Amino acid sequence: MPITQYLKNLTPLAVQVADVLLEGTSGVPVDLCGTQVWIPTAGAARRIRLALAEKSASRGTGVLPPQFVQPMQAMLRDDPGRPAASRFEREAAWARVLAGTPSEEIDAIFPSRDSLRDERSLLAAGAMLGEVCDLLAEAGRDPSDPGIARVCGEDAVRWEQWRPLYRDYQALLKSSGLSDPNAMRLREIASPAACDDLRCVVIAAVPDLPLAAERYAVALEARGVEVKVLVWNPGGGESGFDAWGRPLAREWGRCQIPLLDDQIAMTRDPGDEAMAAMGFVCGETGDYAIVLADPDLNAAFASEILRRGRTPFFPDGDHLAASEAAVVALGWLEWLETFDLRTLRRLIESPGFAGWIGREAGLVPDEVLSACDFLAAEVLAETLVQARDYLDGPVGVKIPRGRGLAEKLVSALLKVRKFGPEEVLRMVWKTGNRGAEEARLVLELWEGILASPVFRDWSEGRTPAFLRALKSAAIFQASQPGDVELSGWLEASWTGAARLVVCGCVEGHLPSSVTDHPFLPDSKRAQLGLQDNASRRARDAYLLAGLTRVRGAEDFRCSFSKRGADGSPALPSSLLLRGPEAGLPGRVLELFSEPPAAVGSAKRQNSWRWSLPASLRVGVIGKISPTDFKEYLACPFRFYFSRVLHLEGFDPRAREMDALRFGTLVHKVLENFAIETPGEADEEKIARLVLGHLDAEARTVFGPTPSPAVKVQIEAARVRLLAFARIQAREFDAGWRIVDVERKLSADDPEPLKIGPLALSAKIDRIETHPEHGLRIVDYKTYATTKAPAKTHFGPAREDPFVPEAVVEVEGKLRTWQDLQLPLYRLIADKFYPGQPAQTAYFILPADPAQSSVESLELTDELFASAVACAEAVSARVARGEFWPPQPARGPWEDPFAPLFLNGRPAECIDAETIAFLKGADR
C-alpha cells in the first residue's frame, strides 16, 4: 500500500506539496529528477514548480525539478519503433474499419447504416468509439475484455461485435507502423519499463485517480519504486478517503458544506454573473481568482473582462480553430471542393488572405473584395467557372463597373487553384508575421495528416479529419501581468489567491454528471471500475467543502445564473443545498426565486451621438426625379442617405436578383423590343422577339452559365414576357401605338421643367398614342402581385404629416400622397406634347401571368393640382436642405440605417449639430 500523507494546513496546496517534495532533501541543487509527480491538472504542475523555485531560492540551494505528469499520461511510454497514434489517426483508423465492415456485423452498434454515410460521419463514429476506449482504459480495460459483456449483460451482443472491430482496428494501426496509446498503457501496467530510472512517485492531491493509474502505481511499488499519496483536506481529519486519496461516496455524498447564504450569488444570465463576479473579486485590493465550473461561460466572462479594460487569460488555451490561419486553411479546402465565390468572399474577409491574393492579382485588398462582390452579388455567379464564363462572354455597350477588377482576380485564382492549404499558409504567413505561430500549428496539423500512413489510402478523409483535429486543438499563450485568469473547476483547490469566486455552479457541471451514454451508462460504471455520478458528486462536494475552509466567508463566493450561455434554463447545483437542515427551506426558496436585477448593469449611455461627417454634408441640391418624391414622403432622413449621398444597402450573400435588378432586366428587354419592333402586332411574333431579347440580355449580364437561382428567375421573366406579348397584342389591336421609348427629361436642359425650385429629371418607359384617346404615359411594373396605381399612390392619412401638402381627399376620405410618379409623368407630358391631354398607366407584369394588365390612374383636375402642390412642397423642402424628421422604416426588408437608432428616439441618437444640418438650419 502507498504511503498516505494528509495536507491539512490552510496554506496554498501547491506550497504544501512543495514542502513534501523538499522534505529531507539535501545537496546544491536539490535533485528531484528521480521523482515523478502525478497531478490532476496542468495548472497544478505550474504552481508546484513556482513554489519549489521560491522555496529553494529562499534556502539558497536551487532545485532540479521532478517530472510532472497526469496519471494516464504517466503510463504512456515512448516506442520509437511504433509510436503512439495521434487522436486524428485513431479516429481515422476506426473510420476505415467501420467503412470496410458489412452492416450486419455492426448492426447492434450502429442500427442504421445512414449514420456512416460519408467520411464526416465515419470519423464522428470513430471518435465515439475512441472515446469509449479511452474510458475503458481508465479502468484498465479494452473492448475485448470479456468482463465488460458480463457486467453489461443486456448489451452483450453489442460488446461481442466490438471484439472483431477492435481487433481490426489494432491490425490497421500496426500495419501503419503505429500503436494504440491505450494498448501501450495496458502493456506498461503489466510490465512497467519506467522503474529503472524512477525512485519515487508522488500522487499530489488527485481526487479522482483512475483505477488504471492505481494498478500502475501498485506495479511500480512492487518493483521498488516508493509511492506516496498526498491528500488535501484543509482543516479536516484523515477519514473519508480510500488509500489513494479518493473521497468516499458514503462519506462525502451527503456531507454538509459550510456555505453561508450571502456566499451564494444568483443572477439572471451569464452576462450578469460575469459582471457580479468581477465586481466581487475586484472590489478589494490583493490577488484573486475566478473559476468557471461551466466552461460555456468563457465567452461572457471574456467579454466582461475586456469591457473593463483587462485581458482574459485561459490556461487551457484558446481554440486554434478560431485563429485566422485555421479559418483560411479550412476555407481554402472548402473552396477547392466547389470553387464557390461566397466561400471565397469569407476567405477574403481574412486580412492575410486578402493581402496575398491581392498581390497575386495586382490588387489592393479593397479591390479584391470589390471584384469578388461584383462577381457574386452583381453578376450573381456562384462559382469560379461561372465567373470565368461570364468574363469570356459578350460585353455590353456599357462595361460594368468592376469587370476589370474581376478579370484580374479570376486570372489570379485560376493560377493558384491547384495550391494546397500548406502552400497558401506558407505564402500568407511568413516567419515573424502576426499570426505566424498559429499558422505554424495549423500547418503542422495538416502536414501531419498528409504524412500519416493511416491516410495513405484514404485521401477522402483528410479534409474532414483536419477539420476535427483543428476543433480539438488549442494554442497556448503566455499570460501577461494584469491578465485575468479563467480557470476550470479542478484548478480551484490549487489557486492560492486571497479571494476566490466559483462561477457556473449549476447541475450538470457542479457536480458534473453522465447521462444516457450509449455504451457505458452510469449504472454500470462502478462495476467496471470507472468513475460514476456518485463518485463525481463525492469528489466535487469534497473539493467545495475544502474551498470553504481555506478562506473566510468574505473572500469566497459561489455563483450561478438562471439561464445558461445558450439561453436554456439552468438549475442551481445541489451542492449549494448542503447546508444545515434548519436553513434549507429558506435557501431553497431563495435559490429558486426570481433573480434580482443586475447591480450596476451596463445600461446604454446616450452621451455618445452619431455625427454626420463634414465630407457627407451636401450643400446645394439642384434636381429631383419622380421616384425621389416617393422616397422623401416615406422618410426624408433616409432620402438624404439613399438619394442625395447614394448610400445603399449591400448584401454580399445575394444569390439571386433582387426586385430592382429583376425589374431592370425586364425593362431592358421591353425597351429593346419597343425600339426595334414597335409596330409588331402578332402575339406569337412578339413573344419570340421579347424572349430572344431576354436570352441575349441575360447572357450579357450573367454570362453563358448563370447560377441555378438566376436560371429560375430568367424563367420567371420568360413567363412575364409571354404575358406581355398577349397584352401588347391586345393593346395594339385596341389602337395603341408606341411613339417613344425611354424618353429622357434632362435637368440640364437650357429650359428645364421645374417643380418648385428644383429641375425635374426623368426617363419615361414608354409613350403611346391612340386615335381617339390621345396620349398615354406608361410605366412598366414587375410587382410580385398586381397593384393598381391608386393603391401605390395613396396611403392612409397621418395624424401629424410632416408634409401637410401631402394630405388629399379621395372619394370623400382623407388620404396621403405616398407616390407622385404618374401625376408628374402627366406634367412631363404637358411639356413634351403641349395642348394634348395625357393619360397615365402602369403596364403590370406580376408573377401570375393571368393578372397582367394595363391599369390607369384616374386623375381629376383636383387630384392633379393636389399632387403638383405636394411635389412643389417636397421640392422646396429638399432645396432648403430639410431632411428631418426620420420616419419609421416601412417594408418587410431589413432597414440598413437601423444601427443609427440603437439608442431609441432619433433625438437621442444623433448629435445636435447633425440634426440642425438635416433640418436645414445649418445651410
mmCIF file of N, CA, C and O in Angstrom, residues 419-469:
data_model
loop_
_atom_site.group_PDB
_atom_site.id
_atom_site.type_symbol
_atom_site.label_atom_id
_atom_site.label_comp_id
_atom_site.label_asym_id
_atom_site.label_seq_id
_atom_site.Cartn_x
_atom_site.Cartn_y
_atom_site.Cartn_z
ATOM 1 N N PHE A 419 -3.179 25.005 -55.600
ATOM 2 C CA PHE A 419 -2.380 25.052 -54.380
ATOM 3 C C PHE A 419 -3.118 24.327 -53.249
ATOM 4 O O PHE A 419 -4.336 24.424 -53.118
ATOM 5 N N GLY A 420 -2.371 23.622 -52.425
ATOM 6 C CA GLY A 420 -2.927 23.042 -51.222
ATOM 7 C C GLY A 420 -2.884 24.044 -50.088
ATOM 8 O O GLY A 420 -2.239 25.102 -50.194
ATOM 9 N N PRO A 421 -3.549 23.759 -48.968
ATOM 10 C CA PRO A 421 -3.557 24.713 -47.850
ATOM 11 C C PRO A 421 -2.172 24.979 -47.296
ATOM 12 O O PRO A 421 -1.898 26.075 -46.809
ATOM 13 N N GLU A 422 -1.273 23.963 -47.393
ATOM 14 C CA GLU A 422 0.073 24.181 -46.868
ATOM 15 C C GLU A 422 0.804 25.261 -47.662
ATOM 16 O O GLU A 422 1.528 26.099 -47.093
ATOM 17 N N GLU A 423 0.597 25.293 -48.987
ATOM 18 C CA GLU A 423 1.241 26.325 -49.801
ATOM 19 C C GLU A 423 0.647 27.692 -49.514
ATOM 20 O O GLU A 423 1.372 28.692 -49.430
ATOM 21 N N VAL A 424 -0.666 27.736 -49.353
ATOM 22 C CA VAL A 424 -1.320 29.009 -49.064
ATOM 23 C C VAL A 424 -0.858 29.551 -47.719
ATOM 24 O O VAL A 424 -0.524 30.742 -47.586
ATOM 25 N N LEU A 425 -0.813 28.693 -46.697
ATOM 26 C CA LEU A 425 -0.391 29.145 -45.367
ATOM 27 C C LEU A 425 1.035 29.680 -45.402
ATOM 28 O O LEU A 425 1.338 30.697 -44.772
ATOM 29 N N ARG A 426 1.907 29.014 -46.124
ATOM 30 C CA ARG A 426 3.298 29.470 -46.176
ATOM 31 C C ARG A 426 3.416 30.815 -46.891
ATOM 32 O O ARG A 426 4.261 31.646 -46.529
ATOM 33 N N MET A 427 2.590 31.037 -47.901
ATOM 34 C CA MET A 427 2.681 32.296 -48.635
ATOM 35 C C MET A 427 1.992 33.439 -47.902
ATOM 36 O O MET A 427 2.407 34.593 -48.013
ATOM 37 N N VAL A 428 0.932 33.123 -47.169
ATOM 38 C CA VAL A 428 0.214 34.179 -46.450
ATOM 39 C C VAL A 428 0.973 34.608 -45.200
ATOM 40 O O VAL A 428 1.101 35.797 -44.906
ATOM 41 N N TRP A 429 1.486 33.618 -44.466
ATOM 42 C CA TRP A 429 2.161 33.935 -43.208
ATOM 43 C C TRP A 429 3.647 33.608 -43.305
ATOM 44 O O TRP A 429 4.035 32.434 -43.333
ATOM 45 N N LYS A 430 4.438 34.649 -43.363
ATOM 46 C CA LYS A 430 5.881 34.473 -43.339
ATOM 47 C C LYS A 430 6.337 34.409 -41.888
ATOM 48 O O LYS A 430 5.661 34.870 -40.969
ATOM 49 N N THR A 431 7.509 33.844 -41.639
ATOM 50 C CA THR A 431 8.047 33.749 -40.285
ATOM 51 C C THR A 431 8.161 35.136 -39.666
ATOM 52 O O THR A 431 8.696 36.060 -40.277
ATOM 53 N N GLY A 432 7.630 35.251 -38.471
ATOM 54 C CA GLY A 432 7.697 36.528 -37.760
ATOM 55 C C GLY A 432 6.484 37.407 -37.973
ATOM 56 O O GLY A 432 6.283 38.374 -37.244
ATOM 57 N N ASN A 433 5.676 37.106 -38.979
ATOM 58 C CA ASN A 433 4.465 37.894 -39.191
ATOM 59 C C ASN A 433 3.453 37.636 -38.088
ATOM 60 O O ASN A 433 3.498 36.605 -37.411
ATOM 61 N N ARG A 434 2.545 38.599 -37.931
ATOM 62 C CA ARG A 434 1.481 38.420 -36.944
ATOM 63 C C ARG A 434 0.656 37.193 -37.334
ATOM 64 O O ARG A 434 0.194 37.069 -38.461
ATOM 65 N N GLY A 435 0.462 36.277 -36.389
ATOM 66 C CA GLY A 435 -0.290 35.073 -36.657
ATOM 67 C C GLY A 435 0.551 33.936 -37.190
ATOM 68 O O GLY A 435 0.025 32.871 -37.509
ATOM 69 N N ALA A 436 1.875 34.146 -37.280
ATOM 70 C CA ALA A 436 2.741 33.106 -37.845
ATOM 71 C C ALA A 436 2.762 31.853 -36.972
ATOM 72 O O ALA A 436 2.849 30.738 -37.486
ATOM 73 N N GLU A 437 2.684 32.017 -35.648
ATOM 74 C CA GLU A 437 2.711 30.845 -34.765
ATOM 75 C C GLU A 437 1.453 30.010 -34.945
ATOM 76 O O GLU A 437 1.519 28.776 -35.011
ATOM 77 N N GLU A 438 0.289 30.670 -35.039
ATOM 78 C CA GLU A 438 -0.945 29.930 -35.296
ATOM 79 C C GLU A 438 -0.865 29.213 -36.643
ATOM 80 O O GLU A 438 -1.269 28.056 -36.773
ATOM 81 N N ALA A 439 -0.309 29.898 -37.637
ATOM 82 C CA ALA A 439 -0.173 29.284 -38.955
ATOM 83 C C ALA A 439 0.747 28.067 -38.895
ATOM 84 O O ALA A 439 0.496 27.052 -39.548
ATOM 85 N N ARG A 440 1.800 28.172 -38.090
ATOM 86 C CA ARG A 440 2.727 27.037 -37.956
ATOM 87 C C ARG A 440 2.020 25.830 -37.359
ATOM 88 O O ARG A 440 2.197 24.694 -37.833
ATOM 89 N N LEU A 441 1.190 26.068 -36.333
ATOM 90 C CA LEU A 441 0.481 24.958 -35.701
ATOM 91 C C LEU A 441 -0.562 24.347 -36.647
ATOM 92 O O LEU A 441 -0.717 23.130 -36.700
ATOM 93 N N VAL A 442 -1.263 25.204 -37.369
ATOM 94 C CA VAL A 442 -2.252 24.698 -38.334
ATOM 95 C C VAL A 442 -1.548 23.892 -39.418
ATOM 96 O O VAL A 442 -1.998 22.805 -39.795
ATOM 97 N N LEU A 443 -0.439 24.427 -39.902
ATOM 98 C CA LEU A 443 0.333 23.736 -40.942
ATOM 99 C C LEU A 443 0.859 22.400 -40.433
ATOM 100 O O LEU A 443 0.852 21.390 -41.146
ATOM 101 N N GLU A 444 1.270 22.387 -39.188
ATOM 102 C CA GLU A 444 1.785 21.153 -38.576
ATOM 103 C C GLU A 444 0.689 20.081 -38.532
ATOM 104 O O GLU A 444 0.945 18.899 -38.809
ATOM 105 N N LEU A 445 -0.530 20.495 -38.191
ATOM 106 C CA LEU A 445 -1.637 19.544 -38.169
ATOM 107 C C LEU A 445 -1.922 18.987 -39.568
ATOM 108 O O LEU A 445 -2.078 17.780 -39.753
ATOM 109 N N TRP A 446 -1.986 19.870 -40.542
ATOM 110 C CA TRP A 446 -2.306 19.437 -41.899
ATOM 111 C C TRP A 446 -1.212 18.521 -42.457
ATOM 112 O O TRP A 446 -1.500 17.474 -43.046
ATOM 113 N N GLU A 447 0.036 18.910 -42.259
ATOM 114 C CA GLU A 447 1.133 18.091 -42.771
ATOM 115 C C GLU A 447 1.216 16.764 -42.035
ATOM 116 O O GLU A 447 1.622 15.751 -42.607
ATOM 117 N N GLY A 448 0.809 16.768 -40.752
ATOM 118 C CA GLY A 448 0.754 15.506 -40.015
ATOM 119 C C GLY A 448 -0.252 14.546 -40.620
ATOM 120 O O GLY A 448 -0.011 13.336 -40.704
ATOM 121 N N ILE A 449 -1.388 15.095 -41.063
ATOM 122 C CA ILE A 449 -2.400 14.249 -41.708
ATOM 123 C C ILE A 449 -1.910 13.771 -43.064
ATOM 124 O O ILE A 449 -2.077 12.602 -43.435
ATOM 125 N N LEU A 450 -1.289 14.689 -43.823
ATOM 126 C CA LEU A 450 -0.761 14.283 -45.131
ATOM 127 C C LEU A 450 0.283 13.179 -45.008
ATOM 128 O O LEU A 450 0.343 12.270 -45.846
ATOM 129 N N ALA A 451 1.112 13.275 -43.948
ATOM 130 C CA ALA A 451 2.211 12.317 -43.804
ATOM 131 C C ALA A 451 1.797 11.031 -43.107
ATOM 132 O O ALA A 451 2.529 10.041 -43.149
ATOM 133 N N SER A 452 0.626 11.033 -42.459
ATOM 134 C CA SER A 452 0.229 9.858 -41.683
ATOM 135 C C SER A 452 -0.043 8.660 -42.592
ATOM 136 O O SER A 452 -0.790 8.771 -43.574
ATOM 137 N N PRO A 453 0.511 7.503 -42.258
ATOM 138 C CA PRO A 453 0.251 6.306 -43.071
ATOM 139 C C PRO A 453 -1.214 5.865 -43.019
ATOM 140 O O PRO A 453 -1.670 5.151 -43.910
ATOM 141 N N VAL A 454 -1.958 6.300 -41.998
ATOM 142 C CA VAL A 454 -3.370 5.922 -41.909
ATOM 143 C C VAL A 454 -4.159 6.515 -43.075
ATOM 144 O O VAL A 454 -5.139 5.925 -43.545
ATOM 145 N N PHE A 455 -3.705 7.690 -43.569
ATOM 146 C CA PHE A 455 -4.426 8.358 -44.654
ATOM 147 C C PHE A 455 -3.806 8.075 -46.022
ATOM 148 O O PHE A 455 -4.248 8.650 -47.013
ATOM 149 N N ARG A 456 -2.824 7.200 -46.043
ATOM 150 C CA ARG A 456 -2.146 6.937 -47.305
ATOM 151 C C ARG A 456 -3.120 6.447 -48.370
ATOM 152 O O ARG A 456 -3.055 6.850 -49.533
ATOM 153 N N ASP A 457 -4.033 5.583 -48.000
ATOM 154 C CA ASP A 457 -5.016 5.047 -48.947
ATOM 155 C C ASP A 457 -6.415 5.583 -48.692
ATOM 156 O O ASP A 457 -7.410 4.976 -49.103
ATOM 157 N N TRP A 458 -6.489 6.715 -48.009
ATOM 158 C CA TRP A 458 -7.804 7.281 -47.683
ATOM 159 C C TRP A 458 -7.729 8.803 -47.767
ATOM 160 O O TRP A 458 -7.946 9.519 -46.801
ATOM 161 N N SER A 459 -7.423 9.294 -48.956
ATOM 162 C CA SER A 459 -7.272 10.738 -49.147
ATOM 163 C C SER A 459 -8.594 11.483 -48.914
ATOM 164 O O SER A 459 -8.591 12.660 -48.532
ATOM 165 N N GLU A 460 -9.733 10.780 -49.123
ATOM 166 C CA GLU A 460 -11.030 11.440 -48.940
ATOM 167 C C GLU A 460 -11.253 11.868 -47.493
ATOM 168 O O GLU A 460 -12.040 12.777 -47.215
ATOM 169 N N GLY A 461 -10.567 11.213 -46.561
ATOM 170 C CA GLY A 461 -10.773 11.524 -45.153
ATOM 171 C C GLY A 461 -9.899 12.641 -44.626
ATOM 172 O O GLY A 461 -10.060 13.068 -43.478
ATOM 173 N N ARG A 462 -8.970 13.141 -45.465
ATOM 174 C CA ARG A 462 -8.012 14.123 -44.943
ATOM 175 C C ARG A 462 -8.673 15.427 -44.514
ATOM 176 O O ARG A 462 -8.416 15.928 -43.417
ATOM 177 N N THR A 463 -9.504 15.973 -45.390
ATOM 178 C CA THR A 463 -10.110 17.269 -45.066
ATOM 179 C C THR A 463 -11.038 17.184 -43.853
ATOM 180 O O THR A 463 -10.910 17.998 -42.925
ATOM 181 N N PRO A 464 -11.977 16.237 -43.794
ATOM 182 C CA PRO A 464 -12.813 16.163 -42.586
ATOM 183 C C PRO A 464 -12.003 15.840 -41.335
ATOM 184 O O PRO A 464 -12.332 16.308 -40.238
ATOM 185 N N ALA A 465 -10.926 15.054 -41.476
ATOM 186 C CA ALA A 465 -10.081 14.765 -40.311
ATOM 187 C C ALA A 465 -9.362 16.032 -39.856
ATOM 188 O O ALA A 465 -9.195 16.267 -38.649
ATOM 189 N N PHE A 466 -8.931 16.837 -40.800
ATOM 190 C CA PHE A 466 -8.265 18.105 -40.482
ATOM 191 C C PHE A 466 -9.221 19.016 -39.728
ATOM 192 O O PHE A 466 -8.848 19.655 -38.728
ATOM 193 N N LEU A 467 -10.468 19.073 -40.184
ATOM 194 C CA LEU A 467 -11.473 19.892 -39.503
ATOM 195 C C LEU A 467 -11.663 19.432 -38.064
ATOM 196 O O LEU A 467 -11.687 20.242 -37.134
ATOM 197 N N ARG A 468 -11.763 18.141 -37.847
ATOM 198 C CA ARG A 468 -11.953 17.615 -36.498
ATOM 199 C C ARG A 468 -10.711 17.870 -35.643
ATOM 200 O O ARG A 468 -10.816 18.214 -34.463
ATOM 201 N N ALA A 469 -9.537 17.697 -36.230
ATOM 202 C CA ALA A 469 -8.303 17.915 -35.475
ATOM 203 C C ALA A 469 -8.180 19.369 -35.042
ATOM 204 O O ALA A 469 -7.766 19.663 -33.911
#
